[in-house]
Amino acid sequence: MKSYKRSSRVQSKILSSVADLIKKKVNDPRLEMATVTGVKMSDDLHDAYIYFTVYSTGSDRKRLQDEAMEGFDSASGFIRKLLAKQLGVRYMPKIRFIHDI
C-alpha cells in the first residue's frame, strides 16, 4: 500500500510542470520575475491552488505582484491545456494562482 495520497503525487507533478511551462512555453513578460513556490490540491483533485512569488527588492514589488497575477490569470487556460497533456489525468483540475506571501 502506498504511504501517500494520490493528490500528493499530482501536486508534485503540477509543481514541476508549471515551473517548466512558465520558463519554456509561456511568453508573457509579466511572469519573468515570478516563481512557483507550491501547489495544494483538493482531496477530490478538482482544484489546484498554485502559489507563486515575485522576487523583487525595489519599491515596485507590489506592481510586479499585481502584473504577475494578471499574467497568470491571462495564461491560466493555456497552462491548464498544456498540463492536461503532460499529466494524463482523467479530469484536469481547475487551476487557481495565488500570491504566496
Short mmCIF file of N, CA and C in Angstrom, two decimals:
data_model
loop_
_atom_site.label_atom_id
_atom_site.label_comp_id
_atom_site.label_asym_id
_atom_site.label_seq_id
_atom_site.Cartn_x
_atom_site.Cartn_y
_atom_site.Cartn_z
N MET A 1 0.83 -1.18 0.00
CA MET A 1 0.00 0.00 0.00
C MET A 1 0.88 1.25 0.00
N LYS A 2 0.48 2.23 -0.77
CA LYS A 2 1.27 3.45 -0.88
C LYS A 2 1.07 4.30 0.37
N SER A 3 2.13 4.96 0.79
CA SER A 3 2.09 5.72 2.04
C SER A 3 1.68 7.18 1.85
N TYR A 4 1.31 7.57 0.66
CA TYR A 4 0.89 8.96 0.44
C TYR A 4 -0.28 8.99 -0.53
N LYS A 5 -1.02 10.08 -0.44
CA LYS A 5 -2.24 10.21 -1.23
C LYS A 5 -1.92 10.53 -2.69
N ARG A 6 -2.85 10.19 -3.53
CA ARG A 6 -2.72 10.48 -4.95
C ARG A 6 -2.60 11.99 -5.18
N SER A 7 -3.32 12.77 -4.36
CA SER A 7 -3.26 14.22 -4.52
C SER A 7 -1.83 14.74 -4.32
N SER A 8 -1.06 14.09 -3.46
CA SER A 8 0.34 14.49 -3.25
C SER A 8 1.17 14.25 -4.50
N ARG A 9 0.94 13.14 -5.15
CA ARG A 9 1.68 12.84 -6.38
C ARG A 9 1.31 13.83 -7.48
N VAL A 10 0.03 14.14 -7.61
CA VAL A 10 -0.41 15.08 -8.64
C VAL A 10 0.13 16.48 -8.33
N GLN A 11 0.14 16.86 -7.05
CA GLN A 11 0.71 18.15 -6.64
C GLN A 11 2.14 18.28 -7.11
N SER A 12 2.92 17.26 -6.86
CA SER A 12 4.33 17.27 -7.23
C SER A 12 4.51 17.42 -8.74
N LYS A 13 3.71 16.69 -9.50
CA LYS A 13 3.79 16.78 -10.96
C LYS A 13 3.39 18.17 -11.46
N ILE A 14 2.34 18.72 -10.87
CA ILE A 14 1.88 20.04 -11.29
C ILE A 14 2.94 21.09 -10.98
N LEU A 15 3.54 21.01 -9.81
CA LEU A 15 4.57 21.98 -9.41
C LEU A 15 5.71 22.01 -10.42
N SER A 16 6.26 20.85 -10.73
CA SER A 16 7.40 20.83 -11.66
C SER A 16 6.97 21.21 -13.08
N SER A 17 5.80 20.77 -13.49
CA SER A 17 5.33 21.07 -14.84
C SER A 17 5.04 22.55 -15.04
N VAL A 18 4.36 23.17 -14.07
CA VAL A 18 4.03 24.60 -14.21
C VAL A 18 5.30 25.44 -14.21
N ALA A 19 6.24 25.12 -13.33
CA ALA A 19 7.50 25.86 -13.30
C ALA A 19 8.21 25.76 -14.65
N ASP A 20 8.20 24.58 -15.24
CA ASP A 20 8.84 24.37 -16.54
C ASP A 20 8.08 25.10 -17.65
N LEU A 21 6.76 25.04 -17.62
CA LEU A 21 5.95 25.70 -18.65
C LEU A 21 6.14 27.21 -18.63
N ILE A 22 6.24 27.79 -17.45
CA ILE A 22 6.42 29.24 -17.35
C ILE A 22 7.74 29.66 -17.98
N LYS A 23 8.77 28.85 -17.77
CA LYS A 23 10.08 29.17 -18.33
C LYS A 23 10.14 28.96 -19.84
N LYS A 24 9.51 27.89 -20.32
CA LYS A 24 9.73 27.48 -21.71
C LYS A 24 8.59 27.78 -22.68
N LYS A 25 7.35 27.80 -22.21
CA LYS A 25 6.22 27.89 -23.14
C LYS A 25 5.41 29.19 -23.03
N VAL A 26 5.35 29.77 -21.85
CA VAL A 26 4.54 30.97 -21.66
C VAL A 26 5.40 32.19 -21.92
N ASN A 27 5.08 32.91 -22.97
CA ASN A 27 5.86 34.09 -23.35
C ASN A 27 5.16 35.36 -22.89
N ASP A 28 5.11 35.55 -21.59
CA ASP A 28 4.47 36.73 -21.02
C ASP A 28 5.49 37.45 -20.15
N PRO A 29 5.88 38.66 -20.51
CA PRO A 29 6.90 39.38 -19.74
C PRO A 29 6.48 39.66 -18.30
N ARG A 30 5.19 39.62 -18.01
CA ARG A 30 4.73 39.85 -16.64
C ARG A 30 5.11 38.70 -15.71
N LEU A 31 5.47 37.56 -16.29
CA LEU A 31 5.80 36.38 -15.47
C LEU A 31 7.30 36.14 -15.35
N GLU A 32 8.11 37.03 -15.89
CA GLU A 32 9.56 36.82 -15.87
C GLU A 32 10.12 36.76 -14.46
N MET A 33 9.57 37.53 -13.53
CA MET A 33 10.08 37.57 -12.16
C MET A 33 9.32 36.63 -11.23
N ALA A 34 8.35 35.90 -11.75
CA ALA A 34 7.52 35.03 -10.91
C ALA A 34 8.14 33.64 -10.78
N THR A 35 8.00 33.08 -9.59
CA THR A 35 8.48 31.74 -9.30
C THR A 35 7.37 30.96 -8.61
N VAL A 36 7.10 29.75 -9.08
CA VAL A 36 6.09 28.90 -8.45
C VAL A 36 6.70 28.32 -7.18
N THR A 37 6.00 28.50 -6.05
CA THR A 37 6.53 28.06 -4.76
C THR A 37 5.84 26.85 -4.18
N GLY A 38 4.64 26.54 -4.65
CA GLY A 38 3.94 25.39 -4.10
C GLY A 38 2.63 25.14 -4.79
N VAL A 39 2.08 23.96 -4.54
CA VAL A 39 0.78 23.57 -5.09
C VAL A 39 0.02 22.83 -4.00
N LYS A 40 -1.24 23.17 -3.85
CA LYS A 40 -2.14 22.45 -2.94
C LYS A 40 -3.29 21.92 -3.79
N MET A 41 -3.62 20.66 -3.58
CA MET A 41 -4.72 20.03 -4.31
C MET A 41 -5.86 19.74 -3.35
N SER A 42 -7.07 19.86 -3.85
CA SER A 42 -8.21 19.39 -3.07
C SER A 42 -8.17 17.86 -3.09
N ASP A 43 -8.75 17.23 -2.08
CA ASP A 43 -8.71 15.77 -2.00
C ASP A 43 -9.40 15.09 -3.17
N ASP A 44 -10.41 15.75 -3.75
CA ASP A 44 -11.10 15.16 -4.90
C ASP A 44 -10.40 15.46 -6.22
N LEU A 45 -9.27 16.17 -6.17
CA LEU A 45 -8.43 16.50 -7.33
C LEU A 45 -9.14 17.41 -8.35
N HIS A 46 -10.15 18.13 -7.92
CA HIS A 46 -10.85 19.02 -8.84
C HIS A 46 -10.31 20.44 -8.84
N ASP A 47 -9.52 20.79 -7.82
CA ASP A 47 -8.97 22.14 -7.72
C ASP A 47 -7.49 22.07 -7.39
N ALA A 48 -6.71 22.88 -8.11
CA ALA A 48 -5.28 23.01 -7.83
C ALA A 48 -5.00 24.47 -7.54
N TYR A 49 -4.46 24.73 -6.36
CA TYR A 49 -4.09 26.09 -5.96
C TYR A 49 -2.59 26.21 -6.11
N ILE A 50 -2.17 27.03 -7.06
CA ILE A 50 -0.76 27.17 -7.38
C ILE A 50 -0.26 28.48 -6.79
N TYR A 51 0.72 28.36 -5.90
CA TYR A 51 1.25 29.53 -5.21
C TYR A 51 2.50 30.02 -5.92
N PHE A 52 2.61 31.35 -6.01
CA PHE A 52 3.77 31.94 -6.66
C PHE A 52 4.24 33.15 -5.86
N THR A 53 5.47 33.53 -6.10
CA THR A 53 6.00 34.75 -5.51
C THR A 53 6.79 35.49 -6.58
N VAL A 54 6.98 36.77 -6.34
CA VAL A 54 7.76 37.61 -7.23
C VAL A 54 8.94 38.14 -6.44
N TYR A 55 10.13 37.83 -6.90
CA TYR A 55 11.32 38.28 -6.20
C TYR A 55 11.72 39.65 -6.71
N SER A 56 11.57 40.63 -5.83
CA SER A 56 11.93 42.00 -6.14
C SER A 56 12.21 42.72 -4.83
N THR A 57 13.23 43.53 -4.82
CA THR A 57 13.57 44.25 -3.60
C THR A 57 13.24 45.74 -3.69
N GLY A 58 12.77 46.18 -4.80
CA GLY A 58 12.51 47.60 -5.01
C GLY A 58 11.12 48.02 -4.56
N SER A 59 10.86 49.28 -4.76
CA SER A 59 9.56 49.85 -4.40
C SER A 59 8.46 49.41 -5.37
N ASP A 60 8.83 48.78 -6.46
CA ASP A 60 7.84 48.34 -7.45
C ASP A 60 7.37 46.91 -7.20
N ARG A 61 7.64 46.35 -6.04
CA ARG A 61 7.28 44.97 -5.72
C ARG A 61 5.77 44.73 -5.86
N LYS A 62 4.97 45.61 -5.29
CA LYS A 62 3.51 45.45 -5.36
C LYS A 62 3.03 45.49 -6.81
N ARG A 63 3.58 46.38 -7.59
CA ARG A 63 3.21 46.47 -9.01
C ARG A 63 3.57 45.18 -9.74
N LEU A 64 4.76 44.64 -9.47
CA LEU A 64 5.18 43.40 -10.12
C LEU A 64 4.30 42.22 -9.69
N GLN A 65 3.89 42.20 -8.43
CA GLN A 65 2.99 41.14 -7.96
C GLN A 65 1.65 41.20 -8.68
N ASP A 66 1.12 42.41 -8.80
CA ASP A 66 -0.16 42.59 -9.49
C ASP A 66 -0.05 42.21 -10.97
N GLU A 67 1.04 42.60 -11.60
CA GLU A 67 1.25 42.25 -13.01
C GLU A 67 1.39 40.74 -13.18
N ALA A 68 2.10 40.10 -12.27
CA ALA A 68 2.26 38.64 -12.35
C ALA A 68 0.91 37.95 -12.20
N MET A 69 0.07 38.45 -11.29
CA MET A 69 -1.25 37.86 -11.12
C MET A 69 -2.07 38.02 -12.39
N GLU A 70 -1.99 39.19 -13.02
CA GLU A 70 -2.68 39.40 -14.30
C GLU A 70 -2.14 38.45 -15.36
N GLY A 71 -0.84 38.25 -15.39
CA GLY A 71 -0.22 37.35 -16.35
C GLY A 71 -0.68 35.91 -16.15
N PHE A 72 -0.72 35.48 -14.89
CA PHE A 72 -1.19 34.11 -14.60
C PHE A 72 -2.67 33.96 -14.95
N ASP A 73 -3.47 34.96 -14.62
CA ASP A 73 -4.90 34.90 -14.97
C ASP A 73 -5.08 34.80 -16.48
N SER A 74 -4.28 35.55 -17.22
CA SER A 74 -4.35 35.55 -18.67
C SER A 74 -3.90 34.21 -19.27
N ALA A 75 -2.89 33.61 -18.68
CA ALA A 75 -2.30 32.38 -19.23
C ALA A 75 -2.88 31.11 -18.62
N SER A 76 -3.80 31.21 -17.68
CA SER A 76 -4.26 30.01 -16.96
C SER A 76 -4.89 28.96 -17.88
N GLY A 77 -5.67 29.38 -18.86
CA GLY A 77 -6.26 28.42 -19.79
C GLY A 77 -5.22 27.69 -20.61
N PHE A 78 -4.24 28.43 -21.09
CA PHE A 78 -3.14 27.86 -21.87
C PHE A 78 -2.33 26.88 -21.01
N ILE A 79 -2.03 27.29 -19.77
CA ILE A 79 -1.27 26.43 -18.86
C ILE A 79 -2.06 25.17 -18.54
N ARG A 80 -3.35 25.31 -18.30
CA ARG A 80 -4.20 24.15 -17.98
C ARG A 80 -4.23 23.16 -19.14
N LYS A 81 -4.32 23.68 -20.35
CA LYS A 81 -4.35 22.82 -21.54
C LYS A 81 -3.05 22.03 -21.67
N LEU A 82 -1.91 22.70 -21.50
CA LEU A 82 -0.62 22.01 -21.59
C LEU A 82 -0.43 21.03 -20.44
N LEU A 83 -0.90 21.39 -19.25
CA LEU A 83 -0.80 20.49 -18.11
C LEU A 83 -1.60 19.21 -18.34
N ALA A 84 -2.78 19.36 -18.92
CA ALA A 84 -3.62 18.19 -19.19
C ALA A 84 -2.89 17.18 -20.07
N LYS A 85 -2.17 17.68 -21.06
CA LYS A 85 -1.40 16.79 -21.93
C LYS A 85 -0.27 16.10 -21.17
N GLN A 86 0.40 16.84 -20.30
CA GLN A 86 1.55 16.29 -19.58
C GLN A 86 1.14 15.32 -18.47
N LEU A 87 0.05 15.63 -17.77
CA LEU A 87 -0.32 14.82 -16.61
C LEU A 87 -1.04 13.54 -16.98
N GLY A 88 -1.83 13.58 -18.02
CA GLY A 88 -2.57 12.40 -18.43
C GLY A 88 -3.59 11.94 -17.40
N VAL A 89 -4.24 12.89 -16.74
CA VAL A 89 -5.26 12.55 -15.75
C VAL A 89 -6.63 12.52 -16.41
N ARG A 90 -7.55 11.78 -15.80
CA ARG A 90 -8.89 11.68 -16.34
C ARG A 90 -9.61 13.02 -16.31
N TYR A 91 -9.45 13.73 -15.21
CA TYR A 91 -10.07 15.04 -15.05
C TYR A 91 -8.98 16.05 -14.72
N MET A 92 -8.88 17.08 -15.54
CA MET A 92 -7.88 18.11 -15.28
C MET A 92 -8.45 19.10 -14.28
N PRO A 93 -7.78 19.29 -13.15
CA PRO A 93 -8.31 20.20 -12.14
C PRO A 93 -8.35 21.65 -12.62
N LYS A 94 -9.24 22.42 -12.03
CA LYS A 94 -9.25 23.86 -12.25
C LYS A 94 -8.01 24.40 -11.56
N ILE A 95 -7.33 25.32 -12.21
CA ILE A 95 -6.13 25.88 -11.59
C ILE A 95 -6.40 27.32 -11.18
N ARG A 96 -5.92 27.64 -10.00
CA ARG A 96 -6.05 29.00 -9.47
C ARG A 96 -4.69 29.43 -8.97
N PHE A 97 -4.29 30.60 -9.37
CA PHE A 97 -2.99 31.13 -8.94
C PHE A 97 -3.19 32.06 -7.76
N ILE A 98 -2.33 31.89 -6.75
CA ILE A 98 -2.42 32.66 -5.52
C ILE A 98 -1.04 33.19 -5.19
N HIS A 99 -0.98 34.49 -4.86
CA HIS A 99 0.31 35.07 -4.49
C HIS A 99 0.70 34.54 -3.11
N ASP A 100 1.89 33.97 -3.02
CA ASP A 100 2.42 33.41 -1.78
C ASP A 100 3.12 34.52 -1.02
N ILE A 101 2.67 34.77 0.18
CA ILE A 101 3.24 35.87 0.97
C ILE A 101 4.40 35.38 1.81
#
